[in-house]
PDB file of C-alpha atoms in Angstrom:
ATOM      1  CA  MET A   1       0.020  -0.083   0.102  1.00  0.00           C
ATOM      2  CA  SER A   2       1.227   3.410  -0.963  1.00  0.00           C
ATOM      3  CA  ASP A   3       1.123   6.501   1.526  1.00  0.00           C
ATOM      4  CA  GLY A   4       1.648   9.177  -1.477  1.00  0.00           C
ATOM      5  CA  GLY A   5       4.897   7.798  -2.547  1.00  0.00           C
ATOM      6  CA  SER A   6       6.709   8.303   1.010  1.00  0.00           C
ATOM      7  CA  LEU A   7       8.061   5.123   2.892  1.00  0.00           C
ATOM      8  CA  ARG A   8       7.968   5.407   6.446  1.00  0.00           C
ATOM      9  CA  PRO A   9      10.612   3.284   8.402  1.00  0.00           C
ATOM     10  CA  GLU A  10       9.458   0.669  11.105  1.00  0.00           C
ATOM     11  CA  PRO A  11       9.304   1.703  14.700  1.00  0.00           C
ATOM     12  CA  GLY A  12      13.156   1.485  15.815  1.00  0.00           C
ATOM     13  CA  GLN A  13      14.538   1.204  12.286  1.00  0.00           C
ATOM     14  CA  VAL A  14      17.879   3.489  11.849  1.00  0.00           C
ATOM     15  CA  VAL A  15      17.220   5.579   8.825  1.00  0.00           C
ATOM     16  CA  PRO A  16      20.465   6.694   7.469  1.00  0.00           C
ATOM     17  CA  ALA A  17      21.444  10.426   6.965  1.00  0.00           C
ATOM     18  CA  ALA A  18      21.231  11.675   3.200  1.00  0.00           C
ATOM     19  CA  TYR A  19      25.047  12.159   3.434  1.00  0.00           C
ATOM     20  CA  GLU A  20      26.057   8.680   4.442  1.00  0.00           C
ATOM     21  CA  GLY A  21      27.365   6.047   1.923  1.00  0.00           C
ATOM     22  CA  THR A  22      30.585   4.490   0.526  1.00  0.00           C
ATOM     23  CA  TRP A  23      32.359   5.664  -2.613  1.00  0.00           C
ATOM     24  CA  LYS A  24      35.305   4.314  -4.547  1.00  0.00           C
ATOM     25  CA  PHE A  25      37.301   5.273  -7.303  1.00  0.00           C
ATOM     26  CA  ASP A  26      40.582   3.840  -8.921  1.00  0.00           C
ATOM     27  CA  ALA A  27      43.480   6.196 -10.108  1.00  0.00           C
ATOM     28  CA  PRO A  28      46.855   5.741 -11.689  1.00  0.00           C
ATOM     29  CA  ALA A  29      49.872   5.423  -9.309  1.00  0.00           C
ATOM     30  CA  LEU A  30      51.068   8.847 -10.376  1.00  0.00           C
ATOM     31  CA  ASP A  31      51.860  11.714  -8.506  1.00  0.00           C
ATOM     32  CA  SER A  32      49.156  13.571 -10.494  1.00  0.00           C
ATOM     33  CA  SER A  33      46.461  11.434  -8.604  1.00  0.00           C
ATOM     34  CA  VAL A  34      47.560  12.917  -5.066  1.00  0.00           C
ATOM     35  CA  PRO A  35      45.627  16.305  -5.510  1.00  0.00           C
ATOM     36  CA  GLN A  36      43.042  14.624  -7.873  1.00  0.00           C
ATOM     37  CA  SER A  37      42.463  12.298  -5.004  1.00  0.00           C
ATOM     38  CA  ARG A  38      42.319  14.993  -2.619  1.00  0.00           C
ATOM     39  CA  HIS A  39      39.951  17.249  -4.297  1.00  0.00           C
ATOM     40  CA  ALA A  40      37.510  14.212  -5.287  1.00  0.00           C
ATOM     41  CA  VAL A  41      37.075  13.551  -1.530  1.00  0.00           C
ATOM     42  CA  ARG A  42      36.610  17.236  -0.543  1.00  0.00           C
ATOM     43  CA  ASP A  43      33.867  17.550  -3.534  1.00  0.00           C
ATOM     44  CA  LEU A  44      32.299  14.817  -2.320  1.00  0.00           C
ATOM     45  CA  LEU A  45      32.088  15.449   1.373  1.00  0.00           C
ATOM     46  CA  VAL A  46      30.869  19.075   0.438  1.00  0.00           C
ATOM     47  CA  ARG A  47      28.418  17.799  -2.123  1.00  0.00           C
ATOM     48  CA  ARG A  48      27.035  15.315   0.005  1.00  0.00           C
ATOM     49  CA  ARG A  49      26.738  17.779   2.917  1.00  0.00           C
ATOM     50  CA  VAL A  50      28.478  15.577   5.420  1.00  0.00           C
ATOM     51  CA  PRO A  51      28.589  17.992   8.586  1.00  0.00           C
ATOM     52  CA  ILE A  52      32.513  18.053   8.862  1.00  0.00           C
ATOM     53  CA  GLY A  53      34.215  20.877  10.628  1.00  0.00           C
ATOM     54  CA  ASP A  54      36.549  22.941   8.867  1.00  0.00           C
ATOM     55  CA  ASP A  55      39.546  21.517  10.974  1.00  0.00           C
ATOM     56  CA  LEU A  56      38.292  17.740  10.673  1.00  0.00           C
ATOM     57  CA  LEU A  57      37.885  18.208   6.823  1.00  0.00           C
ATOM     58  CA  GLN A  58      41.608  19.413   6.453  1.00  0.00           C
ATOM     59  CA  GLY A  59      43.031  16.559   8.473  1.00  0.00           C
ATOM     60  CA  VAL A  60      40.878  14.176   6.245  1.00  0.00           C
ATOM     61  CA  LEU A  61      42.263  15.856   3.144  1.00  0.00           C
ATOM     62  CA  LEU A  62      45.936  15.784   4.585  1.00  0.00           C
ATOM     63  CA  ILE A  63      45.532  11.900   5.591  1.00  0.00           C
ATOM     64  CA  VAL A  64      44.000  11.361   1.820  1.00  0.00           C
ATOM     65  CA  SER A  65      47.217  13.292   0.283  1.00  0.00           C
ATOM     66  CA  GLU A  66      49.513  11.281   2.720  1.00  0.00           C
ATOM     67  CA  LEU A  67      47.743   7.796   2.143  1.00  0.00           C
ATOM     68  CA  VAL A  68      48.005   8.334  -1.775  1.00  0.00           C
ATOM     69  CA  THR A  69      51.219   9.563  -1.946  1.00  0.00           C
ATOM     70  CA  ASN A  70      52.807   6.790   0.231  1.00  0.00           C
ATOM     71  CA  ALA A  71      50.675   4.229  -2.166  1.00  0.00           C
ATOM     72  CA  VAL A  72      52.436   6.331  -5.439  1.00  0.00           C
ATOM     73  CA  ARG A  73      55.704   6.415  -4.137  1.00  0.00           C
ATOM     74  CA  HIS A  74      56.072   3.145  -2.371  1.00  0.00           C
ATOM     75  CA  ALA A  75      53.972   0.623  -3.996  1.00  0.00           C
ATOM     76  CA  GLY A  76      53.749   2.196  -7.586  1.00  0.00           C
ATOM     77  CA  VAL A  77      55.992  -0.560  -8.973  1.00  0.00           C
ATOM     78  CA  LEU A  78      53.786  -3.471  -8.188  1.00  0.00           C
ATOM     79  CA  SER A  79      50.677  -1.447  -8.104  1.00  0.00           C
ATOM     80  CA  PRO A  80      50.217   0.675 -11.087  1.00  0.00           C
ATOM     81  CA  GLU A  81      46.494   1.550  -9.759  1.00  0.00           C
ATOM     82  CA  ILE A  82      45.528   2.391  -6.445  1.00  0.00           C
ATOM     83  CA  GLY A  83      41.933   2.278  -5.013  1.00  0.00           C
ATOM     84  CA  VAL A  84      40.782   5.289  -2.591  1.00  0.00           C
ATOM     85  CA  GLU A  85      37.623   4.779  -0.574  1.00  0.00           C
ATOM     86  CA  LEU A  86      35.495   7.430   1.202  1.00  0.00           C
ATOM     87  CA  SER A  87      33.177   5.937   3.845  1.00  0.00           C
ATOM     88  CA  VAL A  88      30.905   8.284   5.915  1.00  0.00           C
ATOM     89  CA  GLY A  89      28.072   6.875   8.514  1.00  0.00           C
ATOM     90  CA  ALA A  90      26.121   8.435  11.135  1.00  0.00           C
ATOM     91  CA  GLY A  91      28.894  10.118  13.492  1.00  0.00           C
ATOM     92  CA  TRP A  92      32.180   9.152  11.343  1.00  0.00           C
ATOM     93  CA  VAL A  93      34.245   9.511   8.719  1.00  0.00           C
ATOM     94  CA  ARG A  94      36.604   6.811   6.863  1.00  0.00           C
ATOM     95  CA  VAL A  95      39.143   6.875   4.017  1.00  0.00           C
ATOM     96  CA  ALA A  96      41.331   4.099   2.905  1.00  0.00           C
ATOM     97  CA  VAL A  97      43.841   3.645   0.000  1.00  0.00           C
ATOM     98  CA  ARG A  98      44.310   0.065  -1.529  1.00  0.00           C
ATOM     99  CA  ASP A  99      47.544  -0.765  -3.221  1.00  0.00           C
ATOM    100  CA  GLN A 100      49.024  -4.221  -4.700  1.00  0.00           C
ATOM    101  CA  HIS A 101      52.087  -4.272  -2.793  1.00  0.00           C
ATOM    102  CA  PRO A 102      52.444  -6.557   0.074  1.00  0.00           C
ATOM    103  CA  TYR A 103      55.001  -4.407   2.273  1.00  0.00           C
ATOM    104  CA  ARG A 104      52.825  -3.004   5.308  1.00  0.00           C
ATOM    105  CA  PRO A 105      54.518  -0.107   6.318  1.00  0.00           C
ATOM    106  CA  LYS A 106      55.152   1.192   9.812  1.00  0.00           C
ATOM    107  CA  ALA A 107      55.464   4.682  11.125  1.00  0.00           C
ATOM    108  CA  LEU A 108      58.978   5.580  11.828  1.00  0.00           C
ATOM    109  CA  GLN A 109      60.479   8.609  12.983  1.00  0.00           C
ATOM    110  CA  ALA A 110      62.086  10.768  10.497  1.00  0.00           C
ATOM    111  CA  ASP A 111      65.618  12.504  11.058  1.00  0.00           C
ATOM    112  CA  ASP A 112      64.981  16.284  11.476  1.00  0.00           C
ATOM    113  CA  GLU A 113      66.969  16.714   8.425  1.00  0.00           C
ATOM    114  CA  GLU A 114      64.752  14.497   6.208  1.00  0.00           C
ATOM    115  CA  THR A 115      62.281  16.314   3.863  1.00  0.00           C
ATOM    116  CA  GLY A 116      60.068  13.004   3.922  1.00  0.00           C
ATOM    117  CA  GLY A 117      59.207   9.991   5.625  1.00  0.00           C
ATOM    118  CA  ARG A 118      56.663  11.496   8.220  1.00  0.00           C
ATOM    119  CA  GLY A 119      53.395  10.783   6.595  1.00  0.00           C
ATOM    120  CA  LEU A 120      52.203   7.982   8.710  1.00  0.00           C
ATOM    121  CA  LEU A 121      53.326   9.793  11.764  1.00  0.00           C
ATOM    122  CA  LEU A 122      51.284  12.454  10.628  1.00  0.00           C
ATOM    123  CA  VAL A 123      48.342  10.160   9.655  1.00  0.00           C
ATOM    124  CA  LYS A 124      48.379   8.553  13.089  1.00  0.00           C
ATOM    125  CA  ALA A 125      48.822  11.630  14.801  1.00  0.00           C
ATOM    126  CA  ILE A 126      45.806  13.519  13.121  1.00  0.00           C
ATOM    127  CA  THR A 127      43.678  10.182  13.512  1.00  0.00           C
ATOM    128  CA  SER A 128      44.388  10.053  17.448  1.00  0.00           C
ATOM    129  CA  GLU A 129      43.550  14.054  17.918  1.00  0.00           C
ATOM    130  CA  ALA A 130      40.396  13.517  16.300  1.00  0.00           C
ATOM    131  CA  GLY A 131      39.562  10.157  18.601  1.00  0.00           C
ATOM    132  CA  GLY A 132      39.653   7.758  15.767  1.00  0.00           C
ATOM    133  CA  ALA A 133      41.673   4.590  14.742  1.00  0.00           C
ATOM    134  CA  CYS A 134      43.805   3.804  11.846  1.00  0.00           C
ATOM    135  CA  ASP A 135      45.494   0.568  10.766  1.00  0.00           C
ATOM    136  CA  VAL A 136      47.154  -1.477   7.695  1.00  0.00           C
ATOM    137  CA  GLN A 137      45.420  -4.479   6.891  1.00  0.00           C
ATOM    138  CA  HIS A 138      46.333  -7.159   4.223  1.00  0.00           C
ATOM    139  CA  THR A 139      44.165  -8.027   1.098  1.00  0.00           C
ATOM    140  CA  VAL A 140      43.436 -11.191   0.032  1.00  0.00           C
ATOM    141  CA  ASP A 141      45.126 -10.610  -3.337  1.00  0.00           C
ATOM    142  CA  GLY A 142      48.246  -9.889  -1.458  1.00  0.00           C
ATOM    143  CA  GLY A 143      48.202  -6.449  -1.293  1.00  0.00           C
ATOM    144  CA  LYS A 144      47.015  -4.105   1.427  1.00  0.00           C
ATOM    145  CA  VAL A 145      44.706  -1.341   2.677  1.00  0.00           C
ATOM    146  CA  ILE A 146      45.840   1.615   4.853  1.00  0.00           C
ATOM    147  CA  TRP A 147      42.478   3.293   6.604  1.00  0.00           C
ATOM    148  CA  ALA A 148      41.699   6.097   9.163  1.00  0.00           C
ATOM    149  CA  SER A 149      38.279   6.491  10.555  1.00  0.00           C
ATOM    150  CA  LEU A 150      37.161   9.775  12.494  1.00  0.00           C
ATOM    151  CA  PRO A 151      34.495  10.662  14.493  1.00  0.00           C
ATOM    152  CA  LEU A 152      32.364  13.647  13.212  1.00  0.00           C
ATOM    153  CA  ALA A 153      32.372  16.112  15.945  1.00  0.00           C
ATOM    154  CA  GLY A 154      29.260  17.661  16.629  1.00  0.00           C
ATOM    155  CA  VAL A 155      27.095  14.700  15.265  1.00  0.00           C
ATOM    156  CA  THR A 156      25.118  13.051  18.101  1.00  0.00           C
ATOM    157  CA  THR A 157      24.488   9.521  16.879  1.00  0.00           C
ATOM    158  CA  PRO A 158      26.661   7.084  18.931  1.00  0.00           C
ATOM    159  CA  ARG A 159      27.301   4.634  15.649  1.00  0.00           C
ATOM    160  CA  MET A 160      31.389   4.653  14.864  1.00  0.00           C
ATOM    161  CA  ALA A 161      33.072   3.137  12.167  1.00  0.00           C
ATOM    162  CA  PRO A 162      33.922  -0.538  12.302  1.00  0.00           C
ATOM    163  CA  SER A 163      37.582  -0.731  12.640  1.00  0.00           C
ATOM    164  CA  ALA A 164      37.929  -4.582  12.131  1.00  0.00           C
ATOM    165  CA  PRO A 165      36.708  -7.775  10.583  1.00  0.00           C
ATOM    166  CA  GLY A 166      34.551  -6.961   7.582  1.00  0.00           C
ATOM    167  CA  TRP A 167      36.635  -3.824   7.132  1.00  0.00           C
ATOM    168  CA  PRO A 168      37.928  -2.713   4.619  1.00  0.00           C
ATOM    169  CA  ALA A 169      35.344  -3.546   2.029  1.00  0.00           C
ATOM    170  CA  TRP A 170      38.172  -4.627  -0.309  1.00  0.00           C
ATOM    171  CA  PRO A 171      38.640  -8.298   0.132  1.00  0.00           C
ATOM    172  CA  ARG A 172      41.409  -9.085   3.052  1.00  0.00           C
ATOM    173  CA  ARG A 173      43.243 -12.211   4.353  1.00  0.00           C
ATOM    174  CA  ALA A 174      41.834 -14.187   7.006  1.00  0.00           C
ATOM    175  CA  PRO A 175      43.720 -13.343  10.045  1.00  0.00           C
ATOM    176  CA  SER A 176      46.336 -16.074  10.574  1.00  0.00           C
TER     177      SER A 176
END
């Protein structure tokens, strides 16, 4: 039966906000993919009207830049294409970058004279400061996914992005 075209949720049913969803895109492992990925994520968050403050938005965009840069620089030889995923739920935002290189990177302290090498430290710091989580997981095809999930400040829904089994959405190896 129709009530004029609107669907009403059942009592107790959680109805996702209009901005919730998951978006994926692939990009070549080229330097030009870094700003393109960052702009794509920013534009998507703005277009979907995600309730994200400017500080958190800048943090998410920096995370995207760092993760895509690492995939391009360190995995490009074995992974000519990388995957970027943005997921937004009621109260959280999650970014993930997938590549086909099996090496699982670790955040290392860089020498003060080094101009690089701090990307994962920066990702961990931004994520931690926001009260989120980040990790690296192997995929079933031998690659990896590096992800960061951050809470949307001011959004009152208590649901938080899953961070373990089942995430990331890309295939992953079973724990050994």
